[in-house]
Amino acid sequence: MIIVFKPHTPDEKINEVSDIITKLGYEPRVIRGVEHTVIGAIGDEQMHRSLEILKSFSFIEDVIPIQKRYKLASREYHPADSLAQIGSEKLGAGFFQVIAGPCSVESLDQMRKAAKDVASCGVKILRGGAYKPRTSPYDFQGLGDEGVEILRKVKEETKMPVVTEIVGVSHIASVSAVADCLQIGARNCQNYHLLECVAGAGKPVLLKRGLAATVEEWLSSAEYLLVHGCPQVILCERGIRTFESSTRNTLDLGAVAVAKRESHLPVIVDPSHAAGRVELVLPLARAAIAVGADGIIVEAHPNPMEAASDPAQQIKSGNFKKFMDGINPLIDLMRNLRG
Ligand code: PEP
Ligand code: MN
C-alpha cells in the first residue's frame, strides 16, 4: 500500500500514521518529496488488515493498493496459460472450443436433435440449461431435475461433455453428478456464497461476467472459486449493460483482451447473449476469435421459433454448419498466428 499525504502535512501527523501502520503489521518506509510525502507500507496486503481506514484522515490524500486482489487468478502467480479439462475435451492454452446447444433443456427430443446437429459440424461440448435464472418469475424456469436427467441421457448417447448452469446451492450435488462443467450465470457472478459452494463440487466452472461487473470484480469472483478449491475456472464475457440498446448487451471485447493479459485462465465469449439477435451472432463470434478468445459458447436450437427461452438469438441447429463455416477459417488463422 502507498499512503499519500496532502501537501505540507506536518511531521507529527506522518509519525502518527507510521505508528498506526506498524501496529497493523506493516513496515512503514517514509519518502519525502518537495510537496508530497508518501509512506510505502511493506507487507502482504492479502494477509494484513487493509489500511484503507487511513483515507478518513483529513491530511491523507489517497491510499493506493499495490497488490492485486486476485492472486491465484493472476498471470503474475501463474505466467503460462492454464488449461481446463471439460470431460474428454481441453479448453485454453491453444485448445479452442465451440460450446453449443440450446438456451434451455426443453425435452429429450429437442436436446438429442440439437446435440446431433452441432456434433455433426465438429462441436465437441454441449450446452443446455436445466435450471434457468429468468428475469421474470412468469417466464419458463427450466425443467430442473427432469432437465438434468435429459442431459444425462443425451450425454450417454452422444458422449459429449455437458455444460449447464447452477442457480442455487440446493442442486449443486445432483447437477454435478451429470455435468462436466458448471456454469455460473451473469446474474450470479457476484453471489459469493454460491461461488464458494460451487467451488467445492470439484468440477471446472464457467464463470460468466456479471451484467455490471468490472474486469477486476469478475476476476475477484474467479478468485473466490480458486481460493475455495475449484480445480479450473473458465472466464466468459457475455456482454455488459450500457446505454446502447441496439444489441441485447454490449459485447466488451476490450475486457477479453484485458482478462487474457491479467489472468492465466482461459477466456471465452458468449456472442448469443451479447447479440440478442441471431443475425449478429456470427460477426460477434468472429470478433471474439480475432481478439484472442479461447472459445465461444453459442445457443443453437432445433426450432428457435418454438424455444422456451431466448428464441431470437438461437441459431437453428440444422443450419449450424453455415455458422461453423463462417468461423473456422478465423480459428485456423488465429491458431497459425499464435504459432
Ligand atoms: C445462459 O447462458 O443461458 C444464460 C442465462 O446466460 P447469462 O447468465 O450470460 O445471461
Ligand atoms: Mn439464453
CSV table of C-alpha atoms and ligand atoms in Angstrom, one decimal:
chain,number,residue,atom,x,y,z
A,1,MET,CA,0.0,0.0,0.0
A,2,ILE,CA,1.1,3.5,-0.7
A,3,ILE,CA,-0.2,6.3,1.6
A,4,VAL,CA,-0.1,9.7,0.0
A,5,PHE,CA,-0.2,12.8,2.3
A,6,LYS,CA,-1.7,16.1,1.3
A,7,PRO,CA,1.0,18.8,0.7
A,8,HIS,CA,2.7,20.3,3.8
A,9,THR,CA,1.4,17.7,6.2
A,10,PRO,CA,3.3,18.3,9.5
A,11,ASP,CA,5.9,15.6,10.6
A,12,GLU,CA,3.9,14.8,13.7
A,13,LYS,CA,1.0,13.5,11.6
A,14,ILE,CA,3.3,11.5,9.4
A,15,ASN,CA,4.8,9.9,12.5
A,16,GLU,CA,1.4,9.2,13.9
A,17,VAL,CA,0.4,7.4,10.7
A,18,SER,CA,3.8,5.5,10.7
A,19,ASP,CA,2.9,4.2,14.2
A,20,ILE,CA,-0.6,3.0,13.1
A,21,ILE,CA,0.9,1.2,10.0
A,22,THR,CA,3.5,-0.6,12.3
A,23,LYS,CA,0.7,-1.6,14.7
A,24,LEU,CA,-1.3,-3.1,11.8
A,25,GLY,CA,1.7,-5.3,10.9
A,26,TYR,CA,3.3,-3.4,8.0
A,27,GLU,CA,6.8,-1.8,7.8
A,28,PRO,CA,6.5,1.9,7.0
A,29,ARG,CA,9.0,3.5,4.6
A,30,VAL,CA,8.7,7.3,4.5
A,31,ILE,CA,9.6,9.1,1.2
A,32,ARG,CA,9.7,12.8,1.4
A,33,GLY,CA,9.1,14.8,-1.8
A,34,VAL,CA,9.2,18.6,-2.4
A,35,GLU,CA,5.5,18.9,-1.5
A,36,HIS,CA,4.1,15.4,-1.0
A,37,THR,CA,5.3,12.9,1.5
A,38,VAL,CA,4.3,9.3,0.9
A,39,ILE,CA,4.7,6.2,3.0
A,40,GLY,CA,5.2,2.8,1.4
A,41,ALA,CA,3.7,0.2,3.7
A,42,ILE,CA,5.6,-3.0,3.2
A,43,GLY,CA,3.8,-6.3,3.9
A,44,ASP,CA,1.4,-8.8,2.3
A,45,GLU,CA,-1.9,-6.9,1.7
A,46,GLN,CA,-3.7,-10.2,1.3
A,47,MET,CA,-2.8,-11.2,4.9
A,48,HIS,CA,-2.8,-7.9,6.7
A,49,ARG,CA,-5.6,-5.6,7.6
A,50,SER,CA,-6.4,-3.1,5.0
A,51,LEU,CA,-5.0,0.4,5.5
A,52,GLU,CA,-7.9,2.0,3.7
A,53,ILE,CA,-9.2,3.3,7.0
A,54,LEU,CA,-6.4,5.9,6.7
A,55,LYS,CA,-8.5,7.6,4.0
A,56,SER,CA,-10.6,9.0,6.7
A,57,PHE,CA,-7.8,11.3,8.0
A,58,SER,CA,-8.2,14.8,6.6
A,59,PHE,CA,-4.5,15.1,5.8
A,60,ILE,CA,-4.3,12.0,3.7
A,61,GLU,CA,-4.9,12.3,0.0
A,62,ASP,CA,-5.0,8.7,-1.1
A,63,VAL,CA,-4.3,5.1,0.0
A,64,ILE,CA,-3.3,3.1,-3.1
A,65,PRO,CA,-3.2,-0.7,-3.0
A,66,ILE,CA,-0.2,-2.3,-4.9
A,67,GLN,CA,-1.1,-6.0,-4.8
A,68,LYS,CA,-3.9,-7.4,-7.0
A,69,ARG,CA,-6.9,-8.6,-5.1
A,70,TYR,CA,-7.0,-11.7,-7.3
A,71,LYS,CA,-3.7,-13.5,-6.7
A,72,LEU,CA,-4.5,-17.1,-7.8
A,73,ALA,CA,-6.2,-15.9,-11.0
A,74,SER,CA,-3.3,-13.5,-11.9
A,75,ARG,CA,-0.7,-14.1,-14.5
A,76,GLU,CA,2.0,-13.0,-12.0
A,77,TYR,CA,1.1,-16.0,-10.0
A,78,HIS,CA,0.9,-18.4,-13.0
A,79,PRO,CA,2.6,-16.9,-16.1
A,80,ALA,CA,1.6,-19.7,-18.6
A,81,ASP,CA,-1.9,-20.0,-20.0
A,82,SER,CA,-3.9,-22.5,-17.9
A,83,LEU,CA,-6.0,-25.3,-19.4
A,84,ALA,CA,-9.4,-26.5,-18.5
A,85,GLN,CA,-10.4,-30.2,-18.9
A,86,ILE,CA,-14.1,-30.5,-19.7
A,87,GLY,CA,-14.8,-34.2,-19.8
A,88,SER,CA,-12.7,-35.5,-22.6
A,89,GLU,CA,-12.1,-32.1,-24.1
A,90,LYS,CA,-9.4,-29.5,-23.4
A,91,LEU,CA,-10.1,-25.8,-23.5
A,92,GLY,CA,-7.5,-23.0,-23.3
A,93,ALA,CA,-3.7,-22.9,-23.7
A,94,GLY,CA,-4.1,-23.3,-27.5
A,95,PHE,CA,-7.2,-25.5,-27.5
A,96,PHE,CA,-10.1,-23.6,-29.0
A,97,GLN,CA,-13.6,-24.9,-28.3
A,98,VAL,CA,-17.0,-24.1,-29.7
A,99,ILE,CA,-19.6,-25.0,-27.0
A,100,ALA,CA,-23.1,-25.1,-28.4
A,101,GLY,CA,-26.6,-26.2,-27.6
A,102,PRO,CA,-30.0,-24.7,-26.6
A,103,CYS,CA,-30.6,-22.0,-24.1
A,104,SER,CA,-32.8,-24.3,-22.1
A,105,VAL,CA,-33.3,-28.0,-21.9
A,106,GLU,CA,-36.9,-28.5,-23.1
A,107,SER,CA,-37.3,-32.2,-24.0
A,108,LEU,CA,-35.3,-35.3,-24.8
A,109,ASP,CA,-36.0,-34.9,-28.5
A,110,GLN,CA,-35.0,-31.3,-28.5
A,111,MET,CA,-31.7,-32.0,-26.8
A,112,ARG,CA,-31.0,-35.0,-28.9
A,113,LYS,CA,-31.6,-33.2,-32.1
A,114,ALA,CA,-29.6,-30.2,-31.1
A,115,ALA,CA,-26.6,-32.3,-29.9
A,116,LYS,CA,-26.7,-34.4,-33.1
A,117,ASP,CA,-26.8,-31.3,-35.3
A,118,VAL,CA,-24.0,-29.4,-33.6
A,119,ALA,CA,-21.8,-32.5,-33.2
A,120,SER,CA,-22.1,-33.2,-36.9
A,121,CYS,CA,-20.5,-29.8,-37.5
A,122,GLY,CA,-17.5,-30.5,-35.2
A,123,VAL,CA,-18.8,-29.2,-31.9
A,124,LYS,CA,-17.4,-31.3,-29.0
A,125,ILE,CA,-19.1,-29.7,-26.0
A,126,LEU,CA,-22.8,-29.4,-25.4
A,127,ARG,CA,-24.6,-26.7,-23.5
A,128,GLY,CA,-28.2,-26.5,-22.2
A,129,GLY,CA,-29.8,-25.0,-19.1
A,130,ALA,CA,-31.9,-27.3,-16.8
A,131,TYR,CA,-32.1,-24.6,-14.1
A,132,LYS,CA,-32.7,-21.1,-15.6
A,133,PRO,CA,-32.2,-17.7,-14.0
A,134,ARG,CA,-35.1,-15.8,-15.5
A,135,THR,CA,-35.7,-12.1,-15.1
A,136,SER,CA,-39.4,-12.6,-14.7
A,137,PRO,CA,-41.0,-15.2,-12.4
A,138,TYR,CA,-43.7,-15.8,-15.1
A,139,ASP,CA,-41.1,-17.0,-17.6
A,140,PHE,CA,-40.1,-20.6,-18.2
A,141,GLN,CA,-37.9,-21.5,-15.2
A,142,GLY,CA,-36.3,-24.7,-16.7
A,143,LEU,CA,-37.2,-28.3,-16.2
A,144,GLY,CA,-34.9,-28.6,-13.2
A,145,ASP,CA,-34.1,-32.2,-12.2
A,146,GLU,CA,-36.0,-33.5,-15.2
A,147,GLY,CA,-33.7,-31.4,-17.4
A,148,VAL,CA,-30.7,-32.8,-15.7
A,149,GLU,CA,-31.9,-36.4,-16.4
A,150,ILE,CA,-32.3,-35.4,-20.1
A,151,LEU,CA,-28.8,-34.1,-20.1
A,152,ARG,CA,-27.6,-37.4,-18.6
A,153,LYS,CA,-29.3,-39.4,-21.3
A,154,VAL,CA,-28.0,-37.2,-24.2
A,155,LYS,CA,-24.5,-37.2,-22.7
A,156,GLU,CA,-24.6,-41.0,-22.5
A,157,GLU,CA,-25.8,-41.3,-26.1
A,158,THR,CA,-23.5,-38.7,-27.7
A,159,LYS,CA,-20.5,-38.9,-25.4
A,160,MET,CA,-20.4,-35.1,-25.5
A,161,PRO,CA,-19.3,-33.4,-22.2
A,162,VAL,CA,-22.0,-31.1,-20.9
A,163,VAL,CA,-22.0,-27.5,-19.5
A,164,THR,CA,-25.0,-26.5,-17.5
A,165,GLU,CA,-25.9,-23.7,-15.1
A,166,ILE,CA,-26.2,-23.8,-11.3
A,167,VAL,CA,-28.6,-21.2,-10.0
A,168,GLY,CA,-28.8,-22.3,-6.3
A,169,VAL,CA,-26.9,-24.3,-3.7
A,170,SER,CA,-29.7,-27.0,-3.4
A,171,HIS,CA,-29.0,-28.6,-6.8
A,172,ILE,CA,-25.1,-28.5,-6.9
A,173,ALA,CA,-24.7,-32.2,-6.0
A,174,SER,CA,-27.4,-33.6,-8.4
A,175,VAL,CA,-26.2,-31.4,-11.3
A,176,SER,CA,-22.5,-32.2,-10.6
A,177,ALA,CA,-23.3,-35.9,-10.9
A,178,VAL,CA,-24.1,-35.3,-14.6
A,179,ALA,CA,-22.4,-32.1,-15.7
A,180,ASP,CA,-18.7,-31.9,-16.8
A,181,CYS,CA,-18.6,-28.1,-16.3
A,182,LEU,CA,-20.8,-26.0,-14.0
A,183,GLN,CA,-21.9,-22.6,-15.3
A,184,ILE,CA,-22.3,-19.6,-13.1
A,185,GLY,CA,-24.5,-17.2,-15.0
A,186,ALA,CA,-24.1,-13.4,-15.2
A,187,ARG,CA,-26.7,-12.8,-12.6
A,188,ASN,CA,-24.8,-14.9,-10.0
A,189,CYS,CA,-21.3,-13.7,-10.9
A,190,GLN,CA,-21.1,-11.9,-7.5
A,191,ASN,CA,-23.1,-14.4,-5.5
A,192,TYR,CA,-20.2,-15.2,-3.3
A,193,HIS,CA,-21.9,-17.9,-1.2
A,194,LEU,CA,-22.9,-19.7,-4.3
A,195,LEU,CA,-19.4,-19.4,-5.7
A,196,GLU,CA,-17.9,-20.9,-2.6
A,197,CYS,CA,-20.3,-23.8,-2.7
A,198,VAL,CA,-19.8,-24.5,-6.4
A,199,ALA,CA,-16.1,-24.4,-6.0
A,200,GLY,CA,-16.3,-27.4,-3.7
A,201,ALA,CA,-18.0,-29.6,-6.3
A,202,GLY,CA,-14.7,-30.5,-7.9
A,203,LYS,CA,-15.8,-29.6,-11.4
A,204,PRO,CA,-14.5,-26.9,-13.8
A,205,VAL,CA,-16.6,-23.7,-13.6
A,206,LEU,CA,-17.5,-21.5,-16.5
A,207,LEU,CA,-17.9,-18.0,-14.9
A,208,LYS,CA,-19.9,-15.5,-16.8
A,209,ARG,CA,-19.1,-11.8,-16.3
A,210,GLY,CA,-21.8,-10.0,-14.4
A,211,LEU,CA,-24.0,-7.5,-16.2
A,212,ALA,CA,-22.3,-4.6,-14.5
A,213,ALA,CA,-19.1,-6.2,-13.2
A,214,THR,CA,-15.8,-4.6,-13.9
A,215,VAL,CA,-12.9,-6.8,-15.0
A,216,GLU,CA,-11.5,-6.6,-11.5
A,217,GLU,CA,-14.7,-7.7,-9.9
A,218,TRP,CA,-15.1,-10.6,-12.5
A,219,LEU,CA,-11.5,-11.7,-11.7
A,220,SER,CA,-12.2,-11.4,-8.0
A,221,SER,CA,-15.1,-13.7,-8.4
A,222,ALA,CA,-12.8,-16.2,-10.2
A,223,GLU,CA,-10.5,-15.8,-7.2
A,224,TYR,CA,-13.4,-16.9,-4.9
A,225,LEU,CA,-13.7,-20.1,-6.9
A,226,LEU,CA,-10.0,-20.8,-6.9
A,227,VAL,CA,-9.4,-20.0,-3.3
A,228,HIS,CA,-12.2,-22.3,-2.3
A,229,GLY,CA,-10.7,-25.2,-4.2
A,230,CYS,CA,-12.3,-25.1,-7.7
A,231,PRO,CA,-9.9,-27.0,-9.9
A,232,GLN,CA,-10.4,-25.0,-13.1
A,233,VAL,CA,-12.1,-21.7,-13.9
A,234,ILE,CA,-13.1,-20.5,-17.4
A,235,LEU,CA,-14.0,-16.8,-17.8
A,236,CYS,CA,-16.8,-15.9,-20.1
A,237,GLU,CA,-17.6,-12.4,-21.5
A,238,ARG,CA,-21.2,-12.2,-22.4
A,239,GLY,CA,-21.8,-8.5,-22.9
A,240,ILE,CA,-22.5,-5.9,-20.3
A,241,ARG,CA,-25.3,-3.4,-19.6
A,242,THR,CA,-24.6,0.0,-21.2
A,243,PHE,CA,-26.6,2.9,-22.6
A,244,GLU,CA,-26.7,1.1,-26.0
A,245,SER,CA,-29.9,-0.8,-26.8
A,246,SER,CA,-29.3,-1.9,-30.4
A,247,THR,CA,-27.8,-5.1,-29.1
A,248,ARG,CA,-29.1,-7.0,-26.1
A,249,ASN,CA,-25.8,-6.4,-24.2
A,250,THR,CA,-22.7,-4.6,-25.2
A,251,LEU,CA,-20.0,-7.2,-26.0
A,252,ASP,CA,-16.9,-5.9,-24.3
A,253,LEU,CA,-14.1,-7.3,-26.3
A,254,GLY,CA,-11.6,-5.0,-24.7
A,255,ALA,CA,-12.3,-6.8,-21.4
A,256,VAL,CA,-11.4,-10.1,-23.2
A,257,ALA,CA,-8.0,-8.7,-24.1
A,258,VAL,CA,-7.5,-7.3,-20.6
A,259,ALA,CA,-8.6,-10.6,-18.9
A,260,LYS,CA,-6.2,-12.5,-21.1
A,261,ARG,CA,-3.3,-10.3,-20.1
A,262,GLU,CA,-4.2,-10.1,-16.4
A,263,SER,CA,-5.1,-13.7,-15.9
A,264,HIS,CA,-3.8,-17.1,-17.0
A,265,LEU,CA,-7.4,-18.5,-17.0
A,266,PRO,CA,-9.0,-19.4,-20.3
A,267,VAL,CA,-11.3,-16.7,-21.6
A,268,ILE,CA,-14.3,-17.5,-23.8
A,269,VAL,CA,-17.0,-15.3,-25.3
A,270,ASP,CA,-20.8,-15.8,-25.5
A,271,PRO,CA,-21.9,-13.9,-28.6
A,272,SER,CA,-25.5,-15.1,-28.3
A,273,HIS,CA,-26.4,-13.3,-25.1
A,274,ALA,CA,-24.5,-10.2,-26.2
A,275,ALA,CA,-26.2,-10.1,-29.6
A,276,GLY,CA,-29.8,-11.0,-28.6
A,277,ARG,CA,-30.5,-11.4,-32.3
A,278,VAL,CA,-29.4,-14.3,-34.4
A,279,GLU,CA,-28.0,-12.3,-37.4
A,280,LEU,CA,-25.4,-10.7,-35.1
A,281,VAL,CA,-24.1,-13.9,-33.6
A,282,LEU,CA,-21.7,-14.7,-36.5
A,283,PRO,CA,-20.0,-11.3,-36.6
A,284,LEU,CA,-19.6,-11.1,-32.8
A,285,ALA,CA,-18.2,-14.7,-32.8
A,286,ARG,CA,-15.7,-13.7,-35.4
A,287,ALA,CA,-14.7,-10.6,-33.5
A,288,ALA,CA,-14.3,-12.8,-30.3
A,289,ILE,CA,-12.0,-15.2,-32.1
A,290,ALA,CA,-9.9,-12.3,-33.6
A,291,VAL,CA,-9.4,-10.7,-30.2
A,292,GLY,CA,-7.9,-13.9,-28.8
A,293,ALA,CA,-10.7,-15.8,-27.0
A,294,ASP,CA,-10.0,-19.4,-26.2
A,295,GLY,CA,-13.5,-20.5,-27.3
A,296,ILE,CA,-17.1,-19.4,-27.8
A,297,ILE,CA,-20.4,-20.6,-26.3
A,298,VAL,CA,-23.3,-20.3,-28.7
A,299,GLU,CA,-27.0,-21.0,-28.4
A,300,ALA,CA,-28.4,-23.4,-31.0
A,301,HIS,CA,-31.9,-24.9,-31.0
A,302,PRO,CA,-33.6,-27.3,-33.5
A,303,ASN,CA,-36.5,-24.9,-33.8
A,304,PRO,CA,-35.8,-21.4,-32.4
A,305,MET,CA,-39.3,-20.2,-33.1
A,306,GLU,CA,-40.6,-22.6,-30.5
A,307,ALA,CA,-37.8,-22.1,-28.0
A,308,ALA,CA,-39.0,-21.7,-24.4
A,309,SER,CA,-36.3,-19.0,-23.7
A,310,ASP,CA,-34.2,-16.6,-25.9
A,311,PRO,CA,-35.9,-17.5,-29.2
A,312,ALA,CA,-34.5,-14.5,-31.1
A,313,GLN,CA,-30.8,-15.3,-30.6
A,314,GLN,CA,-30.6,-19.0,-31.1
A,315,ILE,CA,-29.2,-20.4,-34.3
A,316,LYS,CA,-31.3,-23.1,-35.9
A,317,SER,CA,-29.2,-26.2,-35.1
A,318,GLY,CA,-29.9,-27.6,-38.6
A,319,ASN,CA,-28.1,-24.5,-40.0
A,320,PHE,CA,-25.1,-24.7,-37.7
A,321,LYS,CA,-22.7,-25.8,-40.4
A,322,LYS,CA,-23.1,-22.4,-42.1
A,323,PHE,CA,-22.1,-20.7,-38.8
A,324,MET,CA,-19.1,-23.0,-38.3
A,325,ASP,CA,-18.0,-22.4,-41.9
A,326,GLY,CA,-18.1,-18.7,-41.1
A,327,ILE,CA,-15.8,-19.0,-38.1
A,328,ASN,CA,-13.5,-22.0,-38.9
A,329,PRO,CA,-11.1,-20.0,-41.2
A,330,LEU,CA,-10.6,-17.5,-38.4
A,331,ILE,CA,-10.0,-20.1,-35.8
A,332,ASP,CA,-7.3,-21.6,-38.1
A,333,LEU,CA,-5.8,-18.2,-38.8
A,334,MET,CA,-5.5,-17.3,-35.1
A,335,ARG,CA,-4.0,-20.8,-34.4
A,336,ASN,CA,-1.4,-20.1,-37.0
A,337,LEU,CA,-0.7,-16.6,-35.7
A,338,ARG,CA,-0.1,-17.9,-32.3
A,339,GLY,CA,2.3,-20.5,-33.8
B,1,PEP,C1,-27.3,-18.8,-20.3
B,1,PEP,O1,-26.1,-19.0,-20.8
B,1,PEP,O2,-28.2,-19.5,-20.5
B,1,PEP,C2,-27.5,-17.5,-19.5
B,1,PEP,C3,-28.6,-17.4,-18.8
B,1,PEP,O3,-26.6,-16.6,-19.7
B,1,PEP,P1,-26.2,-15.3,-18.9
B,1,PEP,O4,-26.0,-15.7,-17.5
B,1,PEP,O5,-25.0,-14.8,-19.6
B,1,PEP,O6,-27.4,-14.3,-19.1
B,2,MN,MN,-30.1,-18.0,-23.1
